[in-house]
CSV table of C-alpha atoms and ligand atoms in Angstrom, one decimal:
chain,number,residue,atom,x,y,z
S,1,MET,CA,-10.2,5.5,-15.6
S,2,SER,CA,-7.6,8.2,-15.1
S,3,LYS,CA,-8.2,8.7,-11.4
S,4,PHE,CA,-5.7,9.3,-8.7
S,5,LEU,CA,-5.7,6.8,-5.8
S,6,LYS,CA,-4.4,7.4,-2.4
S,7,VAL,CA,-2.5,4.3,-1.4
S,8,LYS,CA,-1.1,3.4,2.0
S,9,CYS,CA,2.0,1.3,2.1
S,10,GLU,CA,2.8,-1.3,4.7
S,11,CYS,CA,5.4,1.1,6.1
S,12,GLY,CA,2.7,3.7,6.9
S,13,ASN,CA,3.5,6.1,4.1
S,14,GLU,CA,0.6,7.4,2.1
S,15,GLN,CA,1.0,8.7,-1.4
S,16,ASN,CA,-1.1,9.5,-4.4
S,17,ILE,CA,-0.7,7.3,-7.5
S,18,PHE,CA,-2.2,7.5,-10.9
S,19,GLY,CA,-5.0,4.9,-11.4
S,20,ASN,CA,-3.7,3.8,-14.7
S,21,ALA,CA,0.0,4.1,-14.1
S,22,SER,CA,2.1,3.1,-17.1
S,23,ARG,CA,5.1,2.1,-15.0
S,24,THR,CA,5.8,0.6,-11.6
S,25,VAL,CA,5.2,3.0,-8.8
S,26,HIS,CA,7.4,2.6,-5.7
S,27,CYS,CA,6.8,3.9,-2.2
S,28,SER,CA,8.7,7.1,-1.7
S,29,SER,CA,9.7,6.0,1.8
S,30,CYS,CA,10.6,2.3,1.7
S,31,LYS,CA,10.7,1.7,-2.1
S,32,ALA,CA,8.2,-1.1,-1.9
S,33,VAL,CA,6.1,-1.6,-5.1
S,34,LEU,CA,2.8,0.2,-4.7
S,35,ALA,CA,1.4,-0.3,-8.2
S,36,LYS,CA,2.3,-2.2,-11.3
S,37,PRO,CA,1.0,-1.5,-14.8
S,38,THR,CA,-1.2,-4.3,-16.1
S,39,GLY,CA,-2.4,-3.1,-19.5
S,40,SER,CA,-5.3,-0.7,-19.1
S,41,ARG,CA,-5.0,0.0,-15.4
S,42,ALA,CA,-2.6,-0.3,-12.6
S,43,ARG,CA,-2.6,-3.1,-10.2
S,44,VAL,CA,-2.3,-1.7,-6.7
S,45,SER,CA,-0.5,-3.7,-4.1
S,46,GLY,CA,-0.8,-1.3,-1.3
S,47,LYS,CA,-4.1,-0.4,0.5
S,48,VAL,CA,-6.3,2.2,-1.3
S,49,THR,CA,-7.5,4.6,1.3
S,50,LYS,CA,-9.1,7.1,-1.0
S,51,VAL,CA,-10.1,7.6,-4.7
S,52,LEU,CA,-9.4,11.2,-5.6
K,1,ZN,ZN1,6.5,2.1,2.1
């Protein structure tokens, strides 16, 4: 459950996020929301390109 995901934002920026993030994760480039906590695991709104 505690995996890292590589997520690609619509702006083209890729960043690693924690698979069960406990708070909202924003893109470091455009500040779009990439993941939101939904209880046990994060809901990813970007495109997951890799599970690390
Ligand atoms: Zn972005």
